mmCIF file of C-alpha atoms and ligand atoms in Angstrom:
data_model
loop_
_atom_site.group_PDB
_atom_site.id
_atom_site.type_symbol
_atom_site.label_atom_id
_atom_site.label_comp_id
_atom_site.label_asym_id
_atom_site.label_seq_id
_atom_site.Cartn_x
_atom_site.Cartn_y
_atom_site.Cartn_z
ATOM 1 C CA MET A 1 0.000 0.000 0.000
ATOM 2 C CA THR A 2 1.359 3.449 -0.807
ATOM 3 C CA GLU A 3 1.699 5.989 1.974
ATOM 4 C CA GLN A 4 -1.081 8.095 0.437
ATOM 5 C CA ALA A 5 -3.474 5.161 0.451
ATOM 6 C CA GLN A 6 -3.127 4.568 4.183
ATOM 7 C CA PRO A 7 -6.143 5.440 6.343
ATOM 8 C CA LYS A 8 -6.163 8.924 7.892
ATOM 9 C CA VAL A 9 -5.229 8.017 11.451
ATOM 10 C CA ALA A 10 -3.728 10.462 13.945
ATOM 11 C CA MET A 11 -2.490 9.866 17.470
ATOM 12 C CA VAL A 12 -2.078 12.299 20.346
ATOM 13 C CA VAL A 13 0.389 11.304 23.073
ATOM 14 C CA MET A 14 0.175 13.428 26.213
ATOM 15 C CA ALA A 15 1.380 13.081 29.788
ATOM 16 C CA HIS A 16 -1.837 13.981 31.621
ATOM 17 C CA PRO A 17 -5.577 14.147 31.120
ATOM 18 C CA ASP A 18 -6.253 17.763 29.910
ATOM 19 C CA ASP A 19 -2.849 18.329 28.199
ATOM 20 C CA ALA A 20 -4.325 17.407 24.813
ATOM 21 C CA GLU A 21 -7.191 19.874 25.246
ATOM 22 C CA PHE A 22 -4.981 22.773 26.352
ATOM 23 C CA GLY A 23 -2.435 22.187 23.595
ATOM 24 C CA ALA A 24 -4.274 20.785 20.632
ATOM 25 C CA ALA A 25 -8.060 20.368 21.020
ATOM 26 C CA GLY A 26 -8.866 22.843 18.228
ATOM 27 C CA THR A 27 -6.526 20.968 15.887
ATOM 28 C CA VAL A 28 -7.949 17.594 16.904
ATOM 29 C CA ALA A 29 -11.500 18.841 16.253
ATOM 30 C CA SER A 30 -10.433 20.182 12.824
ATOM 31 C CA TRP A 31 -8.818 16.914 11.860
ATOM 32 C CA VAL A 32 -11.879 14.932 12.979
ATOM 33 C CA LYS A 33 -14.029 17.188 10.776
ATOM 34 C CA GLU A 34 -11.633 16.452 7.889
ATOM 35 C CA GLY A 35 -12.211 12.723 8.343
ATOM 36 C CA TRP A 36 -9.224 11.793 10.470
ATOM 37 C CA GLU A 37 -9.597 9.055 13.048
ATOM 38 C CA VAL A 38 -7.909 10.388 16.193
ATOM 39 C CA TYR A 39 -6.637 8.259 19.084
ATOM 40 C CA TYR A 40 -5.401 9.594 22.415
ATOM 41 C CA VAL A 41 -2.678 7.978 24.485
ATOM 42 C CA ILE A 42 -2.481 9.392 28.018
ATOM 43 C CA VAL A 43 0.716 8.322 29.739
ATOM 44 C CA ALA A 44 0.042 9.136 33.414
ATOM 45 C CA ASP A 45 -2.819 7.825 35.501
ATOM 46 C CA GLY A 46 -3.920 11.333 36.493
ATOM 47 C CA ALA A 47 -3.501 10.578 40.193
ATOM 48 C CA GLY A 48 -1.518 13.760 40.801
ATOM 49 C CA GLY A 49 -4.203 16.158 39.616
ATOM 50 C CA GLY A 50 -5.971 16.932 42.888
ATOM 51 C CA PRO A 51 -6.274 20.374 44.483
ATOM 52 C CA ASP A 52 -3.056 22.307 45.156
ATOM 53 C CA ASP A 53 -4.023 22.921 48.801
ATOM 54 C CA ALA A 54 -4.640 19.217 49.608
ATOM 55 C CA THR A 55 -3.017 17.938 52.800
ATOM 56 C CA ASP A 56 -4.257 14.334 52.674
ATOM 57 C CA VAL A 57 -2.751 12.698 49.600
ATOM 58 C CA GLY A 58 -2.599 8.982 50.407
ATOM 59 C CA PRO A 59 -3.099 6.112 47.950
ATOM 60 C CA ASP A 60 -6.907 6.192 48.322
ATOM 61 C CA GLN A 61 -7.072 9.860 47.404
ATOM 62 C CA ARG A 62 -4.709 9.342 44.487
ATOM 63 C CA LEU A 63 -6.838 6.467 43.212
ATOM 64 C CA ALA A 64 -10.006 8.547 43.487
ATOM 65 C CA TRP A 65 -8.445 11.462 41.607
ATOM 66 C CA ALA A 66 -7.132 9.173 38.898
ATOM 67 C CA GLU A 67 -10.668 7.924 38.283
ATOM 68 C CA ILE A 68 -12.122 11.452 38.177
ATOM 69 C CA ARG A 69 -9.421 12.678 35.774
ATOM 70 C CA LYS A 70 -9.928 9.699 33.466
ATOM 71 C CA GLN A 71 -13.679 10.271 33.320
ATOM 72 C CA GLU A 72 -13.055 13.943 32.526
ATOM 73 C CA GLN A 73 -10.637 12.964 29.756
ATOM 74 C CA LEU A 74 -13.153 10.532 28.256
ATOM 75 C CA ALA A 75 -15.830 13.244 28.315
ATOM 76 C CA ALA A 76 -13.517 15.745 26.612
ATOM 77 C CA ALA A 77 -12.622 13.181 23.964
ATOM 78 C CA ARG A 78 -16.337 12.625 23.255
ATOM 79 C CA VAL A 79 -16.818 16.370 22.677
ATOM 80 C CA LEU A 80 -14.043 16.352 20.060
ATOM 81 C CA GLY A 81 -15.004 13.099 18.352
ATOM 82 C CA VAL A 82 -11.865 11.228 19.409
ATOM 83 C CA LYS A 83 -12.216 7.561 18.552
ATOM 84 C CA GLU A 84 -10.574 6.017 21.620
ATOM 85 C CA VAL A 85 -8.526 6.996 24.672
ATOM 86 C CA ILE A 86 -5.741 4.649 25.729
ATOM 87 C CA PHE A 87 -4.489 5.110 29.302
ATOM 88 C CA LEU A 88 -0.993 3.767 29.956
ATOM 89 C CA ASN A 89 -1.354 4.354 33.729
ATOM 90 C CA TYR A 90 2.188 5.412 34.566
ATOM 91 C CA PRO A 91 2.332 7.028 38.035
ATOM 92 C CA ASP A 92 1.474 10.713 37.745
ATOM 93 C CA GLY A 93 4.403 12.964 38.567
ATOM 94 C CA GLN A 94 6.996 10.244 38.031
ATOM 95 C CA ILE A 95 7.178 9.819 34.257
ATOM 96 C CA THR A 96 10.647 9.289 32.831
ATOM 97 C CA PRO A 97 11.596 8.684 29.183
ATOM 98 C CA SER A 98 12.212 5.040 30.008
ATOM 99 C CA LEU A 99 12.599 2.139 27.613
ATOM 100 C CA ASP A 100 9.363 0.694 29.034
ATOM 101 C CA LEU A 101 7.478 3.827 28.030
ATOM 102 C CA ARG A 102 9.198 3.913 24.630
ATOM 103 C CA ARG A 103 8.146 0.289 24.075
ATOM 104 C CA ASP A 104 4.548 0.957 25.155
ATOM 105 C CA LEU A 105 4.297 3.907 22.754
ATOM 106 C CA THR A 106 5.941 1.960 19.944
ATOM 107 C CA ARG A 107 3.303 -0.710 20.516
ATOM 108 C CA CYS A 108 0.569 1.936 20.147
ATOM 109 C CA TYR A 109 2.047 3.321 16.904
ATOM 110 C CA ARG A 110 2.414 -0.127 15.387
ATOM 111 C CA ARG A 111 -1.067 -1.197 16.471
ATOM 112 C CA TYR A 112 -3.033 1.909 15.410
ATOM 113 C CA LYS A 113 -0.705 3.012 12.548
ATOM 114 C CA PRO A 114 -1.047 6.796 12.841
ATOM 115 C CA LEU A 115 0.295 8.916 9.981
ATOM 116 C CA ARG A 116 0.281 12.023 12.185
ATOM 117 C CA LEU A 117 1.390 12.321 15.764
ATOM 118 C CA ILE A 118 0.849 15.170 18.224
ATOM 119 C CA CYS A 119 3.115 15.109 21.276
ATOM 120 C CA GLN A 120 4.671 17.402 23.837
ATOM 121 C CA SER A 121 8.021 19.100 23.539
ATOM 122 C CA PRO A 122 10.936 17.381 25.251
ATOM 123 C CA GLU A 123 12.492 20.837 25.532
ATOM 124 C CA ARG A 124 11.514 23.735 27.763
ATOM 125 C CA ASN A 125 10.491 26.815 25.813
ATOM 126 C CA TRP A 126 11.631 29.186 28.565
ATOM 127 C CA PHE A 127 8.561 31.405 28.343
ATOM 128 C CA PRO A 128 8.931 33.854 31.204
ATOM 129 C CA GLN A 129 5.581 32.778 32.657
ATOM 130 C CA MET A 130 5.615 29.348 34.261
ATOM 131 C CA PHE A 131 1.899 28.932 33.460
ATOM 132 C CA LEU A 132 2.497 29.360 29.734
ATOM 133 C CA GLY A 133 5.672 27.321 29.746
ATOM 134 C CA ARG A 134 4.060 24.434 31.573
ATOM 135 C CA TYR A 135 7.493 23.018 32.360
ATOM 136 C CA HIS A 136 6.123 19.887 33.953
ATOM 137 C CA PRO A 137 8.785 17.171 33.963
ATOM 138 C CA ASP A 138 6.084 14.648 32.962
ATOM 139 C CA HIS A 139 5.475 16.680 29.788
ATOM 140 C CA LEU A 140 9.165 16.711 28.867
ATOM 141 C CA ALA A 141 9.546 12.984 29.563
ATOM 142 C CA SER A 142 6.429 12.030 27.584
ATOM 143 C CA GLY A 143 7.612 14.157 24.672
ATOM 144 C CA GLU A 144 11.023 12.531 24.649
ATOM 145 C CA ALA A 145 9.568 9.021 24.798
ATOM 146 C CA ALA A 146 6.967 9.797 22.104
ATOM 147 C CA LEU A 147 9.650 11.037 19.707
ATOM 148 C CA ALA A 148 12.037 8.187 20.496
ATOM 149 C CA ALA A 149 9.231 5.722 19.788
ATOM 150 C CA LEU A 150 8.470 7.461 16.502
ATOM 151 C CA TYR A 151 12.066 7.322 15.299
ATOM 152 C CA PRO A 152 13.473 4.872 14.918
ATOM 153 C CA ALA A 153 11.674 2.343 17.138
ATOM 154 C CA SER A 154 8.277 2.203 15.426
ATOM 155 C CA GLN A 155 9.672 1.836 11.927
ATOM 156 C CA ASN A 156 12.690 -0.315 12.775
ATOM 157 C CA PRO A 157 12.155 -4.101 13.080
ATOM 158 C CA TRP A 158 15.388 -4.367 15.079
ATOM 159 C CA ASP A 159 14.000 -2.262 17.920
ATOM 160 C CA PHE A 160 11.880 -4.183 20.458
ATOM 161 C CA PRO A 161 11.830 -7.506 18.581
ATOM 162 C CA GLU A 162 9.332 -8.719 21.173
ATOM 163 C CA LEU A 163 6.757 -6.527 19.408
ATOM 164 C CA LEU A 164 7.274 -8.478 16.196
ATOM 165 C CA ALA A 165 6.512 -11.582 18.247
ATOM 166 C CA GLU A 166 3.222 -9.880 19.205
ATOM 167 C CA GLY A 167 2.478 -9.576 15.496
ATOM 168 C CA LEU A 168 3.139 -5.824 15.386
ATOM 169 C CA MET A 169 4.975 -4.956 12.187
ATOM 170 C CA PRO A 170 7.093 -1.809 11.824
ATOM 171 C CA HIS A 171 5.112 1.330 11.052
ATOM 172 C CA LYS A 172 6.329 4.731 9.899
ATOM 173 C CA VAL A 173 4.619 7.835 11.292
ATOM 174 C CA LEU A 174 4.963 10.532 8.643
ATOM 175 C CA GLU A 175 4.473 13.805 10.510
ATOM 176 C CA VAL A 176 4.838 15.012 14.068
ATOM 177 C CA TYR A 177 3.269 18.119 15.586
ATOM 178 C CA ILE A 178 4.970 19.178 18.820
ATOM 179 C CA THR A 179 3.151 21.348 21.375
ATOM 180 C CA GLY A 180 4.871 23.759 23.768
ATOM 181 C CA SER A 181 8.047 23.807 21.695
ATOM 182 C CA PRO A 182 10.616 26.610 21.831
ATOM 183 C CA ASN A 183 10.224 27.473 18.130
ATOM 184 C CA PRO A 184 6.773 26.696 16.744
ATOM 185 C CA ASN A 185 6.881 26.766 12.946
ATOM 186 C CA PHE A 186 3.390 25.618 11.994
ATOM 187 C CA PRO A 187 -0.018 27.089 12.923
ATOM 188 C CA VAL A 188 -3.328 25.300 12.689
ATOM 189 C CA ASP A 189 -6.273 27.656 12.129
ATOM 190 C CA ILE A 190 -8.802 26.829 14.843
ATOM 191 C CA SER A 191 -11.287 29.651 14.300
ATOM 192 C CA GLU A 192 -13.914 27.058 13.286
ATOM 193 C CA THR A 193 -13.217 24.777 16.251
ATOM 194 C CA ILE A 194 -12.386 27.137 19.130
ATOM 195 C CA ASP A 195 -15.864 26.601 20.632
ATOM 196 C CA LEU A 196 -15.282 22.828 20.685
ATOM 197 C CA LYS A 197 -11.912 23.387 22.346
ATOM 198 C CA ILE A 198 -13.630 25.411 25.105
ATOM 199 C CA GLU A 199 -16.363 22.752 25.496
ATOM 200 C CA ALA A 200 -13.732 20.014 25.758
ATOM 201 C CA LEU A 201 -11.809 22.021 28.350
ATOM 202 C CA LYS A 202 -15.012 22.408 30.378
ATOM 203 C CA ALA A 203 -15.155 18.610 30.618
ATOM 204 C CA HIS A 204 -12.018 18.853 32.765
ATOM 205 C CA THR A 205 -14.123 20.419 35.495
ATOM 206 C CA THR A 206 -11.645 19.818 38.311
ATOM 207 C CA GLN A 207 -8.940 21.667 36.387
ATOM 208 C CA THR A 208 -10.840 24.392 34.561
ATOM 209 C CA GLY A 209 -13.917 25.063 36.735
ATOM 210 C CA PRO A 210 -15.882 26.431 38.356
ATOM 211 C CA ASP A 211 -15.408 29.789 36.624
ATOM 212 C CA PHE A 212 -15.746 28.637 33.025
ATOM 213 C CA ASP A 213 -16.300 32.194 31.783
ATOM 214 C CA ALA A 214 -12.888 33.267 33.027
ATOM 215 C CA MET A 215 -11.304 30.121 31.571
ATOM 216 C CA SER A 216 -12.983 30.705 28.233
ATOM 217 C CA THR A 217 -11.826 34.344 28.116
ATOM 218 C CA ARG A 218 -8.269 33.313 28.929
ATOM 219 C CA ILE A 219 -8.174 30.557 26.300
ATOM 220 C CA ARG A 220 -9.711 32.765 23.596
ATOM 221 C CA ALA A 221 -7.099 35.432 24.339
ATOM 222 C CA MET A 222 -4.297 32.872 24.155
ATOM 223 C CA VAL A 223 -5.322 31.369 20.812
ATOM 224 C CA ALA A 224 -5.881 34.864 19.402
ATOM 225 C CA GLN A 225 -2.386 35.853 20.503
ATOM 226 C CA THR A 226 -0.932 32.719 18.901
ATOM 227 C CA GLY A 227 -2.965 33.376 15.741
ATOM 228 C CA GLU A 228 -1.699 36.943 15.489
ATOM 229 C CA LYS A 229 1.854 35.706 14.882
ATOM 230 C CA PHE A 230 0.605 33.818 11.807
ATOM 231 C CA ASN A 231 -2.063 36.269 10.591
ATOM 232 C CA LEU A 232 -4.900 34.055 11.791
ATOM 233 C CA ALA A 233 -7.813 34.921 14.073
ATOM 234 C CA ALA A 234 -7.235 31.888 16.291
ATOM 235 C CA ALA A 235 -4.527 29.241 16.145
ATOM 236 C CA GLU A 236 -2.688 26.482 17.922
ATOM 237 C CA ALA A 237 0.999 26.439 17.051
ATOM 238 C CA PHE A 238 3.285 23.459 16.730
ATOM 239 C CA HIS A 239 6.787 22.566 15.747
ATOM 240 C CA ARG A 240 6.013 20.362 12.775
ATOM 241 C CA VAL A 241 8.541 17.819 11.589
ATOM 242 C CA GLU A 242 8.227 15.497 8.608
ATOM 243 C CA ASN A 243 9.601 12.016 8.949
ATOM 244 C CA GLY A 244 10.324 11.638 5.274
ATOM 245 C CA GLY A 245 13.256 10.429 3.227
ATOM 246 C CA LEU A 246 16.178 12.543 2.128
ATOM 247 C CA PRO A 247 15.311 16.022 0.835
ATOM 248 C CA ALA A 248 14.722 16.209 -2.907
ATOM 249 C CA PRO A 249 17.817 17.395 -4.820
ATOM 250 C CA LYS A 250 17.794 21.075 -5.715
ATOM 251 C CA PRO A 251 16.921 21.694 -9.365
ATOM 252 C CA GLU A 252 19.806 22.744 -11.589
ATOM 253 C CA LYS A 253 19.978 26.473 -12.085
ATOM 254 C CA SER A 254 18.785 27.413 -15.531
ATOM 255 C CA ARG A 255 21.334 29.382 -17.516
HETATM 256 ZN ZN1 ZN B 301 0.065 18.131 32.152
#
């Protein structure tokens, strides 16, 4: 099968429930409208997402929060038309770019065969505001593992031969869209899907409520600011990388 003939499948790999909505929900909604099948992979179990002023944070509380965050993520995915959410259940707050995680993500790429991947940046962008930078170590670790799984592991039969034994053949992801990167080079116009992004964010009630009006105002201002850099009314920006072959040779100069 040629690359063009492959089904339009995209995958979003994020550390926590809600990261996909903050970083890429408008893009996800646009792709779904264009006929893409979108799958989410959430690396952490969400157990670290309780209130900042909590003083009782034992295993029971962590388990309860993990369940709440997962339900919120499933609800947000339904708003956007995401096909399926896969939870890898790594302990929240302790993600590292381990070989186990790289193998688990490689398994997802080979099983679902996405042509496009959205993931987080393994690099800090050093925005002066911590809120905008979102320098969570889980984000950096998930980003690193997602990219390491994309190249070369997913497409290389010699990486994780145990996956071949599971019947999972090598698969090449063709494009990657990185959120929160230091140098975004590719905007996605989300003026048609900004309302869906807000609705999906509302599904993460514990993180974005109860003042949804304030949240909505803040998000609209942020995507407008991002859009301004690219002459768009509203945008999400990514560092886009193609996982193609060698660049085409430059044409000879005509004399
Ligand atoms: Zn996060």
